[in-house]
GROMACS .gro file of C-alpha atoms in nm:
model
  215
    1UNK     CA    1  -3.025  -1.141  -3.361
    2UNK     CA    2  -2.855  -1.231  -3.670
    3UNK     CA    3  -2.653  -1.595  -3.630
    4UNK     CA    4  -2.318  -1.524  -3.572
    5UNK     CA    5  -2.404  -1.279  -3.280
    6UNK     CA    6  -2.641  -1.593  -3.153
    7UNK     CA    7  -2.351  -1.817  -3.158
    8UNK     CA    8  -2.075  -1.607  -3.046
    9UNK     CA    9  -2.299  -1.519  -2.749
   10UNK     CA   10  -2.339  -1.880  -2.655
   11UNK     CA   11  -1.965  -1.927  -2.714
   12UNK     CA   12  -1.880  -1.632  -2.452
   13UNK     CA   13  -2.110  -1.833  -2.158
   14UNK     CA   14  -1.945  -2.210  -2.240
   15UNK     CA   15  -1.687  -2.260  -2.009
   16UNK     CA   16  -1.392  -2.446  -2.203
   17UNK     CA   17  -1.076  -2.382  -2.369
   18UNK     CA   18  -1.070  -2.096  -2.659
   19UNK     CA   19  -0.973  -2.401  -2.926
   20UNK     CA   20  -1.270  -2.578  -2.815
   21UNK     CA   21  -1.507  -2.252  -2.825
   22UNK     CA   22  -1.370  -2.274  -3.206
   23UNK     CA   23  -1.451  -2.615  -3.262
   24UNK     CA   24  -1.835  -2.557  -3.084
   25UNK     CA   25  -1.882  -2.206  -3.273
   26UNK     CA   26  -1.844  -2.364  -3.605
   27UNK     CA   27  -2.035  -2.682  -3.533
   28UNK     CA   28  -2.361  -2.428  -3.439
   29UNK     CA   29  -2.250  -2.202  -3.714
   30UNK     CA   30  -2.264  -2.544  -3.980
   31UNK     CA   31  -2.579  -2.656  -3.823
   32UNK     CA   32  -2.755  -2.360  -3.869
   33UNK     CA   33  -2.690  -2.241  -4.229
   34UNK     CA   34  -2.743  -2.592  -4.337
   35UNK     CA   35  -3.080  -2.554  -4.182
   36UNK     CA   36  -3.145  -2.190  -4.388
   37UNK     CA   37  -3.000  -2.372  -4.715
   38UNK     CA   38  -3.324  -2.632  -4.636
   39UNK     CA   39  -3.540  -2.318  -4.654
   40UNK     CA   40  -3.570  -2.248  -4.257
   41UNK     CA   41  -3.613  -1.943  -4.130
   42UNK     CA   42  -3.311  -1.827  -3.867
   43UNK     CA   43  -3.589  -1.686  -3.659
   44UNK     CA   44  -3.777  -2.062  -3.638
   45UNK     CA   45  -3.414  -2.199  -3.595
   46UNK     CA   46  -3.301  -1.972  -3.308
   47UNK     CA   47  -3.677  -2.038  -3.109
   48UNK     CA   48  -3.641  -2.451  -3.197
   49UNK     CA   49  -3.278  -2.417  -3.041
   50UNK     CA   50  -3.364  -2.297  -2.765
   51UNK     CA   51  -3.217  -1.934  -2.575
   52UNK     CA   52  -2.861  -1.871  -2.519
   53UNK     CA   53  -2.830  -1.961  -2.145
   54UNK     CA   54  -2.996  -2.308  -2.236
   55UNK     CA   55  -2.785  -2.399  -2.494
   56UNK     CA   56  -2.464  -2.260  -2.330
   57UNK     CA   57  -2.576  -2.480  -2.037
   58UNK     CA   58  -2.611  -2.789  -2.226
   59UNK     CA   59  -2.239  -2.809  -2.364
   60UNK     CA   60  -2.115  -2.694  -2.023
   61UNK     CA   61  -2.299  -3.004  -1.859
   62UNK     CA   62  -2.073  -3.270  -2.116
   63UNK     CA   63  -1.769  -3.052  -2.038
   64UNK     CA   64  -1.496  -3.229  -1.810
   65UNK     CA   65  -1.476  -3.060  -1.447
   66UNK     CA   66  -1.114  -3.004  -1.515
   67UNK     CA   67  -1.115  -2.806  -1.836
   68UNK     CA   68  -1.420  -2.610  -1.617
   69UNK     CA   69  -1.198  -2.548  -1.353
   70UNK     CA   70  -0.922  -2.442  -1.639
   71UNK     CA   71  -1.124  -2.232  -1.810
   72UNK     CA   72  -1.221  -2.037  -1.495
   73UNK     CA   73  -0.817  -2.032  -1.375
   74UNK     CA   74  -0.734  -1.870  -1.726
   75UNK     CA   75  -1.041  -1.624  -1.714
   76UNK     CA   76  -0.909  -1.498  -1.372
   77UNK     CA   77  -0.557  -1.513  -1.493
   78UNK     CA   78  -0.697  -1.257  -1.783
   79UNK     CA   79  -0.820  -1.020  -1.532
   80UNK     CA   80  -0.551  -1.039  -1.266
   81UNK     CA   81  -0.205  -1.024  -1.462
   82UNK     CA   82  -0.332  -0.664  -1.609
   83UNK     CA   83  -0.439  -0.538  -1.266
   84UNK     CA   84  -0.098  -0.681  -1.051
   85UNK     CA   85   0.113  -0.534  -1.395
   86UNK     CA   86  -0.071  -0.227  -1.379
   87UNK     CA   87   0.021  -0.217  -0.979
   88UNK     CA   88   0.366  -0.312  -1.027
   89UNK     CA   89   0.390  -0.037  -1.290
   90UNK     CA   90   0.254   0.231  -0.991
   91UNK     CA   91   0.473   0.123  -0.758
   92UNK     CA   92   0.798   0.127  -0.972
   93UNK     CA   93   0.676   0.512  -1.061
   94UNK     CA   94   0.598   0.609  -0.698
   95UNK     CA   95   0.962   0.466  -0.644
   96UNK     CA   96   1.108   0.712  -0.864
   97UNK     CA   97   0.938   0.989  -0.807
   98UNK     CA   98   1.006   0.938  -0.420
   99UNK     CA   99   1.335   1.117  -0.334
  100UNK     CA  100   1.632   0.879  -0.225
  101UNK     CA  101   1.940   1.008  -0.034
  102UNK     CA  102   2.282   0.921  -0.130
  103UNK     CA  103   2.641   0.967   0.001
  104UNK     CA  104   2.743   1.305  -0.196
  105UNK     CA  105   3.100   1.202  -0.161
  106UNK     CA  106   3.029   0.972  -0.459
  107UNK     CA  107   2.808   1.228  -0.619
  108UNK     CA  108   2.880   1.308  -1.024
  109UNK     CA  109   2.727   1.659  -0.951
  110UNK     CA  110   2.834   1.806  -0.627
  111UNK     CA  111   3.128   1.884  -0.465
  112UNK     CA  112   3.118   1.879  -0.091
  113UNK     CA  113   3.373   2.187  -0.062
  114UNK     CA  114   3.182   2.339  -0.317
  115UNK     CA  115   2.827   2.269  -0.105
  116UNK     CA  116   2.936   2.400   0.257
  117UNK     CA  117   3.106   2.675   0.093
  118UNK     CA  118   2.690   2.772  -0.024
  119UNK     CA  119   2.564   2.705   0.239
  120UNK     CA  120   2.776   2.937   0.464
  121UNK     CA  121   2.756   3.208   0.202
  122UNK     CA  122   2.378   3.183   0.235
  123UNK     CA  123   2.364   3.208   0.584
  124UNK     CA  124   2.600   3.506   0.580
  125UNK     CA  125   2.359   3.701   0.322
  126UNK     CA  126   2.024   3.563   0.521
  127UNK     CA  127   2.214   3.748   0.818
  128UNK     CA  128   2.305   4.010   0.615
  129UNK     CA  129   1.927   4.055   0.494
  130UNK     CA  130   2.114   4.081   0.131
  131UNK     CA  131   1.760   3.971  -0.053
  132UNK     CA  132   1.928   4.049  -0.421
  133UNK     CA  133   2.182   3.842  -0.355
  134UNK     CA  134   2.010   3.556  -0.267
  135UNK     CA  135   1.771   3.590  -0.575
  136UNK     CA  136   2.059   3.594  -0.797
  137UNK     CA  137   2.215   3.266  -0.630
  138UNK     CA  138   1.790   3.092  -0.631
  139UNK     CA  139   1.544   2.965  -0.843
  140UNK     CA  140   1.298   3.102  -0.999
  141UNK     CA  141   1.026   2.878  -0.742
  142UNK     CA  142   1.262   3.041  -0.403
  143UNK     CA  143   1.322   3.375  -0.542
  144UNK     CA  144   0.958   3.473  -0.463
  145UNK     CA  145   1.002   3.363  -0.086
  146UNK     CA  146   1.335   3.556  -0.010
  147UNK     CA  147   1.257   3.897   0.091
  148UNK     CA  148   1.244   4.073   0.471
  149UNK     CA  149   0.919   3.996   0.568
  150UNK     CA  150   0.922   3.561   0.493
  151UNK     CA  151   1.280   3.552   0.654
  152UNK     CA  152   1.153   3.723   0.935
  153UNK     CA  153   0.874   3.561   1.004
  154UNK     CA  154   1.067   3.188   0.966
  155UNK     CA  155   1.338   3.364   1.259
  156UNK     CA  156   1.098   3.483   1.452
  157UNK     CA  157   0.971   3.094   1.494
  158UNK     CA  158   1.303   3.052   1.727
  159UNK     CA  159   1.322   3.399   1.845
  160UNK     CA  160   1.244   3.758   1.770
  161UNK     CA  161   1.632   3.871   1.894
  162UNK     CA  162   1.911   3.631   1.772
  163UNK     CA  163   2.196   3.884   1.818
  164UNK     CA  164   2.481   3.819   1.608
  165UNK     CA  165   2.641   3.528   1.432
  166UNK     CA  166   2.893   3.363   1.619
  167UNK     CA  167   3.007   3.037   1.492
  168UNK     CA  168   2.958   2.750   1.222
  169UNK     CA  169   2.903   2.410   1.367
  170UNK     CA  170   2.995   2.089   1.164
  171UNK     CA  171   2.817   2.073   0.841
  172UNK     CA  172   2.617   1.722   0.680
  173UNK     CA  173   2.500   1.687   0.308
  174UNK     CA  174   2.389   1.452   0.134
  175UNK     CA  175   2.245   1.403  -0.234
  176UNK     CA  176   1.899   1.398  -0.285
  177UNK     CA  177   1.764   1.237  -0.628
  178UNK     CA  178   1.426   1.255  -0.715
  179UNK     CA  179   1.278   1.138  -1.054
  180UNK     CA  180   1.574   1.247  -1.291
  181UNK     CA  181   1.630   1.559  -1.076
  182UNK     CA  182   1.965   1.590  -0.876
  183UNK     CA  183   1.986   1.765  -0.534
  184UNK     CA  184   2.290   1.868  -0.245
  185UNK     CA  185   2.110   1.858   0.087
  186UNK     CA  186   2.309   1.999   0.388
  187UNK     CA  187   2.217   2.071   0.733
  188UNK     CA  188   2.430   2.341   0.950
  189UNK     CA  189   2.365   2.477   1.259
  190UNK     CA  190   2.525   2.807   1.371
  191UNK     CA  191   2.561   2.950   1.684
  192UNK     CA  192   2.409   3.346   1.740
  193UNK     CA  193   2.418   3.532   2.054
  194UNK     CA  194   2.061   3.417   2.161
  195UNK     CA  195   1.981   3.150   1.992
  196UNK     CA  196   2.148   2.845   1.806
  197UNK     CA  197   1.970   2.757   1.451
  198UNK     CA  198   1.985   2.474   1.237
  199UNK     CA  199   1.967   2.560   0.836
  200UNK     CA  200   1.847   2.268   0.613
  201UNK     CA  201   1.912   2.377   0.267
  202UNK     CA  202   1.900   2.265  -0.064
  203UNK     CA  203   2.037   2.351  -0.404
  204UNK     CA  204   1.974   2.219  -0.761
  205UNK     CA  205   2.211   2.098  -1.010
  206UNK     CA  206   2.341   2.452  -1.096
  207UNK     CA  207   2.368   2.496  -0.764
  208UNK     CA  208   2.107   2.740  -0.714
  209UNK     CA  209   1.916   2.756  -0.384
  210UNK     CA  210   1.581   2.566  -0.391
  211UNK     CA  211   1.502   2.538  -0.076
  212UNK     CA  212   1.566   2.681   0.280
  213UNK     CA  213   1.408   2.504   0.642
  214UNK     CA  214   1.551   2.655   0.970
  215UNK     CA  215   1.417   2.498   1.321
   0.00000   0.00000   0.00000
């Protein structure tokens, strides 16, 4: 161990202040070369010295209980701020990632006329088992899930017969924002012959469909 890794490692185990660290550091650092300049050996200087731990203990006995207790506040201090930062940081991002709902009256990308009227227009092509259509009017994520077979199999969860469409009830939207991505969100239910089904659907800012829930 050459001297300055000898005295920085007694430094790290003295529990004061960094400006008095300084202060001891280059007292052991003066000490020792003027020792070496008087022909010692660092070896025989190190071993009359004494180890690390004993040497780290002896300052730390003639240092005040209050800068102790300072020095072990700050050293905490070090390790906490990072972590509750680093915490703080997480929670801010799983805020914006998390979707938040929003009056779409006051929404800068949606139109509520502009919603229902998609949302009944869906519905009427669902009905109509128009597939093409509602590719054309998707994205690219839904267009894989609207065919016969999904749609039937997401009907047949209420019933197998619905018979046909008979009325619109009231429709609700709302807009969803999640990260930097903009969403309408509007739930209809229409009446059939057999059954009465409520359509939660979604569409992006282009308004193309990105989502479709029916219960």
């Amino acid at each position: 161990m050459d001297a300055q890794k000898y005295v920085k490692a007694i430094a790290r185990k003295i529990k004061c202040s960094g400006k008095k660290k300084k202060e001891i550091k280059k007292q052991l650092m003066t000490d020792i070369q003027m020792r070496i300049k008087q022909g010692e050996q660092l070896e025989e200087i190190i071993s009359q010295m004494g180890t690390v731990r004993e040497i780290a203990d002896g300052f730390n006995e003639n240092i005040s209980e209050e800068e102790q207790k300072r020095f072990v506040r700050n050293r905490v201090l070090k390790i906490v701020v990072p972590v509750i930062t680093v915490l703080i940081l997480l929670v801010l991002l799983v805020y914006w990632m998390l979707p938040k709902s929003f009056d779409i009256a006051k929404s800068k990308y949606f139109n509520e006329e502009q919603v229902e009227a998609a949302m009944k227009e869906t519905i009427e092509l669902l009905d109509a088992g128009d597939y093409a259509a509602l590719q054309e009017r998707a994205d690219s994520q839904m267009q894989s899930v609207l065919n016969d077979e999904t749609m039937k199999q997401a009907r047949g969860l209420l019933s197998d017969d619905w018979g046909q469409r008979q009325q619109f009830g009231a429709a609700y939207m709302a807009e969803l924002v999640q990260g930097n991505k903009h969403f309408a969100v509007g739930e209809i239910t229409v009446t059939y012959e057999n059954v009465s089904a409520t359509y939660r659907l979604t569409y992006d800012e282009e308004m193309r469909l990105s989502g479709i829930y029916v219960r």
